[in-house]
XYZ file of C-alpha atoms in Angstrom:
672
model
C 20.144 2.341 10.267
C 19.435 5.005 12.847
C 17.774 3.582 15.901
C 15.277 5.576 17.943
C 16.406 3.648 21.029
C 14.234 3.984 24.107
C 13.323 7.629 23.673
C 9.692 8.498 24.349
C 7.816 8.447 21.030
C 4.298 9.372 22.144
C 2.605 12.639 21.160
C 0.995 13.249 24.582
C 3.193 14.056 27.582
C 2.609 14.897 31.235
C 1.175 18.399 31.645
C 3.562 20.667 33.542
C 2.059 22.369 36.615
C -0.654 19.730 36.804
C -3.281 20.130 39.537
C -5.890 17.362 39.649
C -8.383 19.288 41.803
C -8.193 22.354 39.601
C -8.782 20.216 36.476
C -11.702 18.406 38.124
C -13.274 21.783 38.951
C -12.719 23.059 35.408
C -14.446 19.967 33.960
C -17.317 20.282 36.454
C -17.809 23.915 35.418
C -17.654 23.000 31.709
C -20.503 20.511 32.176
C -22.654 22.613 34.530
C -25.908 24.212 33.434
C -27.480 24.038 30.010
C -25.222 22.661 27.236
C -21.586 21.864 27.886
C -18.393 23.687 26.932
C -16.999 20.992 24.622
C -13.998 23.088 23.613
C -12.856 23.377 27.251
C -13.350 19.645 27.819
C -11.319 18.586 24.785
C -8.552 21.126 25.416
C -8.074 19.896 28.952
C -8.362 16.155 28.404
C -6.132 15.973 25.306
C -3.352 17.917 27.024
C -3.076 15.612 30.054
C -1.357 12.215 30.125
C -3.361 9.084 30.910
C -1.858 8.891 34.398
C -2.957 12.481 35.080
C -6.461 11.780 33.757
C -6.782 8.956 36.321
C -5.930 11.414 39.090
C -8.547 13.852 37.761
C -11.162 11.045 37.986
C -10.212 10.471 41.630
C -10.387 14.165 42.494
C -13.719 14.541 40.701
C -15.183 11.728 42.766
C -13.788 13.172 46.023
C -15.020 16.700 45.230
C -18.458 15.953 43.789
C -19.268 12.351 44.738
C -19.887 11.636 41.042
C -18.241 9.502 38.397
C -16.492 11.683 35.802
C -16.858 9.130 32.986
C -20.626 8.873 33.624
C -20.958 12.668 33.511
C -18.955 12.898 30.284
C -21.108 10.189 28.720
C -24.220 12.123 29.724
C -22.968 15.445 28.336
C -21.316 14.332 25.100
C -22.572 12.337 22.123
C -21.449 10.335 19.123
C -17.849 9.905 17.991
C -16.626 12.780 20.142
C -18.012 11.048 23.239
C -16.357 7.738 22.277
C -13.024 9.462 21.837
C -13.077 11.494 25.079
C -14.398 8.608 27.193
C -11.754 6.339 25.612
C -9.019 8.754 26.708
C -10.304 8.691 30.294
C -9.735 4.936 30.705
C -6.332 3.389 31.511
C -4.983 1.742 28.319
C -5.586 -1.828 29.543
C -9.199 -0.976 30.433
C -9.647 0.810 27.113
C -8.460 -2.324 25.273
C -10.706 -4.492 27.464
C -13.752 -2.368 26.593
C -12.919 -2.509 22.861
C -12.644 -6.310 22.990
C -15.824 -6.609 25.051
C -17.678 -4.530 22.429
C -16.126 -6.607 19.641
C -17.410 -9.917 20.992
C -20.707 -9.045 22.648
C -23.956 -8.796 20.739
C -24.649 -10.235 17.315
C -21.618 -10.902 15.147
C -17.993 -10.373 16.095
C -15.773 -7.463 15.085
C -12.847 -9.651 14.026
C -10.815 -6.692 12.768
C -10.778 -5.167 16.243
C -9.698 -8.459 17.858
C -6.961 -8.874 15.267
C -5.647 -5.335 15.655
C -5.402 -5.433 19.447
C -4.100 -8.974 19.943
C -1.598 -8.850 17.060
C -0.003 -5.579 18.149
C 0.238 -5.623 21.947
C 3.349 -6.639 23.899
C 3.368 -9.468 26.476
C 3.050 -6.977 29.307
C 0.119 -5.200 27.629
C -1.646 -8.538 27.034
C -1.304 -9.515 30.707
C -2.603 -6.112 31.844
C -5.488 -6.407 29.382
C -6.531 -9.827 30.739
C -6.460 -8.482 34.317
C -8.423 -5.356 33.386
C -11.028 -7.466 31.592
C -11.475 -9.676 34.641
C -11.691 -6.638 36.906
C -14.160 -4.708 34.733
C -16.481 -7.525 33.644
C -15.808 -10.301 36.171
C -15.258 -12.647 33.260
C -12.331 -14.552 31.803
C -11.055 -12.964 28.581
C -9.700 -16.179 27.090
C -12.968 -18.064 27.713
C -14.992 -15.246 26.111
C -12.756 -15.157 23.039
C -12.934 -18.955 22.701
C -16.737 -18.876 22.923
C -16.943 -16.275 20.176
C -14.432 -17.511 17.572
C -13.578 -20.796 15.881
C -11.025 -22.836 13.963
C -7.392 -21.863 13.465
C -8.321 -18.215 13.995
C -9.399 -19.088 17.539
C -6.239 -21.162 18.196
C -3.934 -18.311 17.164
C -5.858 -15.788 19.277
C -5.503 -18.106 22.279
C -1.748 -18.376 21.673
C -1.477 -14.554 21.508
C -3.596 -14.209 24.667
C -0.982 -16.169 26.631
C 1.395 -13.195 26.269
C 4.364 -15.549 26.223
C 6.231 -14.393 23.088
C 9.979 -14.865 23.641
C 11.675 -11.544 24.340
C 15.407 -12.132 24.146
C 17.398 -10.443 21.383
C 19.974 -13.200 21.133
C 19.141 -15.130 18.000
C 20.316 -18.614 17.076
C 21.083 -18.946 13.369
C 20.380 -22.674 13.484
C 16.914 -22.104 14.876
C 16.244 -19.438 12.217
C 17.169 -21.926 9.493
C 15.022 -24.631 11.134
C 11.988 -22.321 11.359
C 12.364 -21.289 7.713
C 12.464 -24.963 6.708
C 9.459 -25.804 8.914
C 7.346 -22.922 7.561
C 8.246 -23.741 3.966
C 7.419 -27.408 4.459
C 4.193 -26.563 6.315
C 2.941 -24.386 3.465
C 4.428 -24.099 0.002
C 5.785 -27.655 -0.162
C 2.781 -29.402 1.273
C -0.465 -30.567 -0.249
C -2.787 -28.798 2.184
C -1.281 -26.637 4.910
C 0.041 -27.493 8.354
C -1.442 -24.498 10.167
C -0.105 -25.624 13.542
C 3.482 -24.833 12.456
C 2.511 -21.301 11.405
C 0.676 -20.782 14.719
C 3.519 -22.113 16.841
C 6.335 -20.187 15.141
C 4.550 -16.881 14.523
C 2.875 -16.960 17.929
C 5.886 -17.694 20.126
C 9.205 -16.592 18.647
C 10.728 -13.223 19.489
C 10.343 -10.273 17.124
C 14.078 -10.098 16.493
C 14.176 -13.813 15.648
C 11.143 -13.639 13.351
C 12.530 -10.666 11.401
C 15.529 -12.817 10.538
C 13.245 -15.752 9.732
C 11.292 -13.565 7.280
C 14.502 -12.294 5.619
C 15.903 -15.792 5.373
C 12.591 -17.203 4.101
C 12.626 -14.674 1.264
C 16.265 -15.388 0.405
C 15.768 -19.149 0.464
C 12.430 -19.440 -1.319
C 12.227 -16.172 -3.290
C 8.756 -15.718 -1.793
C 7.907 -13.088 0.830
C 6.329 -14.752 3.877
C 3.211 -12.593 3.309
C 2.718 -14.151 -0.136
C 2.948 -17.658 1.333
C 0.417 -16.782 4.014
C -1.962 -15.363 1.404
C -1.573 -18.451 -0.715
C -1.863 -21.003 2.094
C -4.301 -19.573 4.648
C -7.703 -17.939 4.298
C -10.396 -15.837 5.975
C -9.889 -14.230 9.373
C -7.016 -16.595 10.152
C -5.128 -15.272 7.115
C -5.870 -11.641 8.115
C -4.669 -12.299 11.667
C -1.410 -13.931 10.523
C -0.712 -11.099 8.074
C -1.278 -8.576 10.887
C 1.092 -10.481 13.162
C 3.745 -10.417 10.421
C 3.221 -6.681 9.850
C 3.521 -5.893 13.554
C 6.704 -7.933 13.788
C 8.230 -6.102 10.837
C 7.158 -2.669 12.127
C 4.292 -1.909 14.506
C 4.241 1.794 13.534
C 3.942 0.821 9.869
C 1.055 -1.515 10.706
C -0.829 1.304 12.428
C 0.008 3.849 9.717
C -1.572 1.485 7.198
C -4.645 0.877 9.385
C -5.123 4.648 9.789
C -4.761 5.260 6.061
C -7.314 2.576 5.259
C -9.677 3.921 7.928
C -9.813 7.312 6.211
C -9.372 6.932 2.479
C -12.229 6.355 0.114
C -15.852 6.827 1.044
C -16.783 7.147 4.675
C -14.422 7.043 7.628
C -14.109 4.007 9.884
C -14.312 6.034 13.059
C -14.038 3.148 15.515
C -10.657 2.179 14.064
C -9.498 5.783 13.936
C -10.483 6.423 17.572
C -8.994 3.145 18.796
C -5.595 3.770 17.226
C -5.350 7.474 18.100
C -6.277 6.777 21.739
C -4.170 3.660 22.224
C -0.956 4.859 20.509
C -0.908 8.495 21.691
C 1.486 7.679 24.534
C 3.377 4.855 22.822
C 4.548 5.455 19.254
C 2.431 8.155 17.603
C 5.564 9.988 16.388
C 6.831 6.847 14.656
C 3.410 6.231 13.125
C 3.343 9.800 11.801
C 6.776 9.399 10.231
C 5.935 6.179 8.457
C 2.592 7.599 7.339
C 4.297 10.634 5.816
C 6.758 8.459 3.887
C 4.320 5.825 2.745
C 1.390 7.976 1.714
C 3.144 11.240 0.807
C 0.903 13.257 3.081
C 0.893 13.833 6.792
C -1.449 11.995 9.135
C -2.454 15.442 10.408
C -3.595 16.652 6.983
C -5.541 13.475 6.329
C -7.405 13.690 9.667
C -8.048 17.373 8.994
C -9.642 16.671 5.619
C -11.563 13.650 6.770
C -13.248 14.646 10.049
C -15.002 17.692 11.467
C -16.016 19.646 14.560
C -14.752 18.998 18.082
C -14.052 15.395 17.078
C -11.524 16.661 14.528
C -9.928 19.106 16.994
C -9.459 16.361 19.576
C -7.966 13.926 17.027
C -5.526 16.588 15.807
C -4.401 17.255 19.385
C -3.684 13.526 19.791
C -1.827 13.498 16.488
C 0.287 16.302 17.891
C 1.705 18.003 14.815
C 1.747 18.348 11.049
C 4.699 16.689 9.324
C 3.857 18.278 5.975
C 5.009 21.583 7.327
C 8.612 20.451 7.554
C 8.580 17.651 4.988
C 10.901 15.850 7.386
C 12.153 12.309 7.022
C 13.021 10.262 10.084
C 14.870 7.188 11.318
C 11.782 4.977 11.700
C 10.669 5.893 8.195
C 14.159 5.275 6.813
C 14.111 1.816 8.380
C 10.784 0.984 6.729
C 11.957 2.367 3.379
C 15.129 0.285 3.613
C 13.107 -2.874 4.261
C 10.963 -2.118 1.217
C 14.069 -1.989 -0.985
C 15.415 -5.169 0.593
C 12.148 -6.934 -0.219
C 12.218 -5.546 -3.744
C 15.802 -6.719 -4.212
C 15.305 -10.320 -3.160
C 11.754 -11.250 -4.087
C 11.486 -13.480 -7.125
C 8.060 -12.408 -8.202
C 6.421 -14.522 -10.818
C 4.641 -12.136 -13.170
C 1.261 -13.269 -14.410
C -1.211 -11.713 -16.804
C -4.966 -12.245 -16.674
C -5.302 -13.066 -20.367
C -3.878 -16.382 -21.528
C -4.071 -18.238 -24.844
C -7.388 -20.055 -25.157
C -6.727 -23.834 -25.275
C -8.936 -25.076 -28.148
C -8.254 -22.117 -30.376
C -10.007 -22.122 -33.760
C -9.254 -18.935 -35.726
C -11.758 -19.840 -38.438
C -14.637 -20.224 -36.001
C -13.651 -16.933 -34.309
C -13.403 -15.058 -37.624
C -16.812 -16.402 -38.619
C -18.402 -15.447 -35.294
C -16.958 -11.921 -35.502
C -18.196 -11.470 -39.075
C -21.650 -12.589 -38.001
C -21.595 -10.222 -35.015
C -20.995 -7.269 -37.340
C -23.144 -8.174 -40.340
C -26.584 -6.701 -41.020
C -28.369 -4.318 -38.704
C -27.040 -3.751 -35.234
C -23.871 -5.140 -33.718
C -23.514 -8.040 -31.309
C -21.032 -6.387 -28.909
C -21.159 -9.258 -26.414
C -19.670 -11.713 -28.920
C -16.957 -9.237 -29.947
C -16.008 -8.585 -26.317
C -16.098 -12.263 -25.422
C -13.801 -13.353 -28.254
C -11.310 -10.477 -28.147
C -10.800 -10.440 -24.365
C -10.406 -14.217 -24.126
C -7.687 -14.689 -26.763
C -3.981 -13.955 -26.427
C -2.469 -11.298 -28.661
C -0.842 -13.929 -30.894
C -4.222 -15.592 -31.325
C -5.842 -12.251 -32.196
C -3.245 -11.741 -34.957
C -4.166 -15.141 -36.388
C -7.849 -14.167 -36.323
C -7.029 -10.958 -38.240
C -5.185 -12.944 -40.886
C -7.929 -15.576 -41.174
C -10.588 -12.858 -41.432
C -8.727 -11.292 -44.370
C -8.172 -14.667 -46.102
C -11.834 -15.643 -45.782
C -13.681 -12.423 -46.415
C -11.137 -10.208 -48.159
C -11.909 -7.640 -45.456
C -9.835 -5.853 -42.831
C -11.086 -6.868 -39.381
C -9.756 -3.637 -37.811
C -11.660 -1.469 -40.297
C -14.858 -3.474 -39.758
C -14.572 -3.187 -35.982
C -13.944 0.558 -36.290
C -17.156 1.071 -38.241
C -19.249 -1.077 -35.879
C -18.190 0.021 -32.389
C -17.291 3.446 -31.019
C -16.123 5.423 -28.002
C -14.169 3.848 -25.152
C -15.161 0.327 -26.132
C -13.653 0.823 -29.613
C -10.402 2.167 -28.169
C -10.143 -0.831 -25.875
C -11.037 -3.526 -28.441
C -8.918 -2.032 -31.245
C -6.047 -1.660 -28.778
C -6.263 -5.354 -27.923
C -6.259 -6.276 -31.621
C -2.921 -4.528 -32.253
C 0.430 -6.218 -31.554
C 1.759 -4.750 -28.244
C 4.685 -2.838 -29.780
C 2.415 -1.234 -32.395
C -0.098 -0.353 -29.677
C 2.611 1.339 -27.574
C 3.955 3.105 -30.659
C 0.473 4.447 -31.387
C 0.020 5.669 -27.804
C 3.371 7.485 -27.988
C 2.441 9.029 -31.345
C -0.925 10.202 -29.989
C 0.743 11.656 -26.921
C 2.842 13.898 -29.187
C 0.237 14.823 -31.783
C -1.655 18.098 -32.003
C -1.320 20.991 -29.604
C 0.156 20.077 -26.250
C 1.980 16.903 -25.338
C 0.721 14.212 -22.969
C 3.979 13.891 -21.027
C 2.459 11.484 -18.509
C 1.748 8.900 -21.223
C 5.264 9.270 -22.686
C 6.806 8.827 -19.233
C 4.613 5.862 -18.281
C 5.416 3.894 -21.439
C 9.112 4.664 -21.835
C 9.982 4.323 -18.150
C 8.301 0.948 -17.606
C 9.143 -1.093 -20.717
C 12.175 -3.399 -20.826
C 14.919 -3.282 -23.489
C 13.262 -5.820 -25.780
C 9.926 -4.033 -25.579
C 11.592 -0.675 -26.320
C 13.445 -2.102 -29.340
C 10.180 -3.517 -30.689
C 8.411 -0.166 -30.130
C 11.132 1.656 -32.106
C 10.720 -0.737 -35.030
C 6.920 -0.519 -34.942
C 7.065 3.292 -34.787
C 9.353 3.482 -37.809
C 7.183 1.029 -39.731
C 3.860 2.709 -38.907
C 4.829 6.407 -39.112
C 7.945 6.369 -41.349
C 10.022 8.374 -38.939
C 12.084 7.592 -35.885
C 10.657 7.762 -32.388
C 13.800 9.548 -31.228
C 13.325 12.375 -33.769
C 9.722 12.900 -32.705
C 10.642 12.909 -28.999
C 13.439 15.385 -29.732
C 11.175 17.813 -31.550
C 8.269 17.448 -29.139
C 9.902 17.725 -25.706
C 12.674 19.884 -24.296
C 15.266 20.292 -21.559
C 15.982 17.551 -19.032
C 12.744 15.707 -19.828
C 13.833 15.355 -23.449
C 17.198 13.923 -22.364
C 15.533 11.417 -20.054
C 12.950 10.259 -22.615
C 15.444 10.004 -25.478
C 17.797 8.047 -23.224
C 15.012 5.635 -22.190
C 13.908 5.275 -25.823
C 17.287 3.829 -26.816
C 16.466 0.669 -24.848
C 20.056 0.331 -23.697
C 19.567 -0.278 -20.004
C 22.239 -2.464 -18.471
C 21.024 -5.965 -17.639
C 23.866 -7.153 -15.441
C 23.998 -7.770 -11.692
C 24.750 -5.105 -9.090
C 28.234 -3.758 -8.427
C 28.495 -2.661 -4.799
C 31.413 -0.212 -5.151
C 29.730 1.405 -8.115
C 26.450 1.482 -6.157
C 28.048 3.546 -3.377
C 29.493 5.967 -5.921
C 26.140 6.260 -7.705
C 24.341 6.888 -4.400
C 26.841 9.664 -3.648
C 26.106 11.354 -7.003
C 22.351 11.209 -6.347
C 22.825 12.600 -2.833
C 24.861 15.524 -4.193
C 22.371 16.364 -6.909
C 19.494 16.228 -4.429
C 21.608 18.412 -2.140
C 21.559 16.215 0.909
C 25.113 14.876 0.788
C 27.468 15.447 3.715
C 30.484 15.730 1.452
C 30.887 16.953 -2.079
C 33.098 15.365 -4.661
C 34.803 17.279 -7.365
C 32.405 17.870 -10.194
C 30.320 20.773 -11.386
C 26.545 20.740 -11.335
C 25.891 20.102 -15.071
C 28.172 17.065 -15.219
C 26.640 15.746 -11.997
C 23.156 16.177 -13.479
C 24.198 14.230 -16.545
C 25.598 11.440 -14.368
C 22.478 11.433 -12.222
C 20.204 11.000 -15.236
C 22.375 8.383 -16.834
C 22.436 6.391 -13.566
C 18.631 6.299 -13.476
C 18.216 5.701 -17.214
C 20.937 3.159 -17.915
C 21.801 1.097 -14.800
C 20.160 -2.286 -14.370
C 17.147 -2.614 -12.064
C 19.074 -4.952 -9.813
C 21.925 -2.469 -9.502
C 19.576 0.475 -8.873
C 17.898 -1.348 -5.985
C 21.310 -1.555 -4.312
C 22.006 2.123 -5.145
C 18.766 3.204 -3.492
C 19.583 1.157 -0.382
C 23.044 2.709 -0.190
C 21.369 6.092 -0.553
C 19.269 5.451 2.568
C 22.313 4.284 4.536
C 24.187 7.407 3.454
C 21.478 10.021 3.992
C 18.694 8.468 6.098
C 16.356 9.542 3.270
C 14.410 7.566 0.704
C 15.291 8.471 -2.864
C 11.678 8.677 -4.069
C 10.663 10.945 -1.199
C 13.679 13.187 -1.834
C 13.127 13.509 -5.589
C 9.517 14.508 -4.901
C 10.644 17.124 -2.412
C 13.588 18.584 -4.321
C 12.435 18.493 -7.938
C 9.349 19.587 -9.829
C 7.283 19.180 -12.982
C 7.641 16.504 -15.642
C 11.295 15.806 -14.815
C 10.298 14.911 -11.265
C 7.447 12.718 -12.557
C 9.764 10.893 -14.955
C 12.405 10.173 -12.311
C 9.814 9.107 -9.740
C 8.277 6.742 -12.305
C 11.669 5.126 -12.906
C 12.236 4.709 -9.157
C 8.750 3.256 -8.580
C 9.160 0.946 -11.524
C 12.422 -0.364 -10.070
C 10.864 -0.746 -6.622
C 7.665 -2.514 -7.627
C 6.300 -2.160 -11.157
C 2.893 -3.810 -10.515
C 2.377 -1.408 -7.588
C 3.224 1.549 -9.847
C 0.477 0.475 -12.263
C -1.962 -0.240 -9.405
C -1.473 3.362 -8.232
C -1.990 4.734 -11.752
C -5.194 2.703 -12.127
C -6.503 3.876 -8.770
C -5.781 7.518 -9.614
C -7.443 7.147 -13.034
C -10.722 6.250 -11.311
C -10.788 8.106 -8.021
C -12.513 11.448 -7.616
C -14.794 13.059 -10.164
C -14.674 11.610 -13.653
C -12.600 8.733 -14.964
C -9.406 9.086 -16.962
C -10.403 6.459 -19.545
C -7.262 7.019 -21.610
C -4.960 5.859 -18.829
C -7.346 3.137 -17.700
C -7.606 1.676 -21.218
C -3.874 1.962 -21.892
C -2.872 0.076 -18.751
C -5.555 -2.609 -19.007
C -4.621 -3.309 -22.638
C -0.852 -3.205 -22.239
C -0.545 -5.155 -18.949
C -3.258 -7.787 -19.518
C -0.796 -10.464 -20.668
C 2.181 -9.338 -18.601
C 1.394 -8.639 -14.947
C -2.237 -7.614 -14.504
C -2.745 -10.372 -11.942
C 0.151 -8.959 -9.870
C -1.292 -5.463 -10.304
C -4.626 -6.730 -8.950
C -2.895 -8.157 -5.863
C -1.019 -4.913 -5.178
C -4.251 -2.961 -5.704
C -6.280 -4.794 -3.085
C -3.339 -4.846 -0.667
C -2.915 -1.068 -0.860
C -6.473 0.173 -1.262
C -8.459 -2.495 0.584
C -10.769 -2.694 -2.453
C -10.424 -4.976 -5.429
C -9.600 -3.572 -8.863
C -12.735 -5.372 -10.095
C -14.881 -3.500 -7.561
C -13.443 -0.062 -8.379
C -13.779 -0.605 -12.157
C -17.354 -1.737 -11.635
C -18.373 1.286 -9.601
C -16.695 3.700 -11.996
C -17.658 2.557 -15.521
C -20.699 1.302 -17.384
C -22.100 -0.462 -20.427
C -20.078 -2.541 -22.885
C -16.857 -0.738 -21.965
C -17.364 -1.973 -18.397
C -18.018 -5.546 -19.602
C -14.798 -5.554 -21.596
C -12.750 -4.065 -18.730
C -14.047 -6.668 -16.269
C -13.286 -9.473 -18.726
C -9.674 -8.226 -18.917
C -9.489 -7.752 -15.154
C -10.276 -11.447 -14.978
C -11.940 -11.848 -11.622
C -12.871 -10.429 -8.267
C -10.249 -10.665 -5.501
């Protein structure tokens, strides 16, 4: 992996031809008279380094006998004032002020405490404690202790010591011991031994802990984050997760914090200001890279769309450039992408649905209750929803059979005549066996004018061999023709080849083959035109090989291929496909890659997109909720809250209504 070494990675550098007196005069002029020249103030302050700003403060005091920060506070207001005044303080004093604000007054801003104390180096922590003492004549540790409690407090105190080991020499024995201790303190214990987590995560070096996390995953099959989520809770859990994120990659931690500060409704300006000010001379370039890779848009474009006025201009100057322009991919981002594949390759994720068989199942009682709910005037939707969403699919099939035996009626037909709209689509979907449901969705996607390629791609690219075989049989049985024939006549070109190939359900299921993986990575690199060398082989045959690699190699093997691809090119395969290809073919290949990387996350993204913005895409929402409810909807929920900082339950609730909403929430199965 490329290493950025000790090159400067900030976005703000010393201003050439700097003259402190001249700058002090310019600021004085900008604030003189009625109304201030905000443009001049922001231009000047955002193009000087912190060290130079300190000199300007000195000169200002010498020239005018006034305090520059006080004058700025008087002239400016709101978020813009916070940002500019923040830039004028030395970093340690800026951090001290943020912490002081977080713990004074009513209530504590735990998120601010967590962000600062989890991400700063030993040296920065020591400087912060000194600055705090100097600025407020108080002891930082004592103030934090007075304002927090429990294990959360203990871990903050450990971090405040600034005594994390810093050597890069790692002892394998100690790594193994720490893995054992963490596993025994959490997963293997009734109750949790928090002290072990605090001691190990609070004191060991970053290099050592990265190996501990890798080893923990290999040994237990559980990512350390999942253990922390399962074993700890509240602010203590959030703090420990932040510590783990910063150890894995500080720039990635901040990229994620920035993304969460801006997406959705309302911007969390305090977080945005704090990160842009505090990282502008440390690792803003790394943060931008990771942001671009992870969220497929540049930090610059997100700030631009999310803020306004002088505040926006100043933030964009601190950001320092728009990575969308070049669509570049960088070493830091490659490192993060590589780690994501490593995690994907080793994690033994236990898939869990939200709908399970009901224990004291009585098909006769259910059939009777459903008949009663539909008989006479009006329909009792609550009973229908309650029964259908709380039975497994096998149990629903038994209810259908019992209903027919008792009443000589078809339950599906009765339901169809009693309920309508989105609720009907959802309930009838749940009543069908999964393969028949998928077959119907595929059929509908191809019927009439225009094809719903997205639905075809989503279903065919995410189902396993057994599921695909069952879909083929159901399709033949229900529509008396083969799925392959319909796909062939309804799609064309490369997309047709991909879909037909996926519809055969012949994906390899064996382990990885490392020599083959290198060869496969080379083919992908050549097709995406970023290979250093070219092998013999014309474009069409390479394209065929490329598609057959993605459509027929096992998931396990593909994870290795995509890692080799990063080693070979310093690019992430998903990012590259998005950049180099277009249309439905791109969407299909990206879906395969995302499905290999993390299938629950792929569905979490689809669900989020189906509900964000104006209007809801009920078709997609219904299809995913029905088809994943017994497979991995619980995992999807976890990925959803992790990525979007909102629970799936919450987003469904704010986006839907009536009986359809009731049924969706019953399937969702709980608030996270």
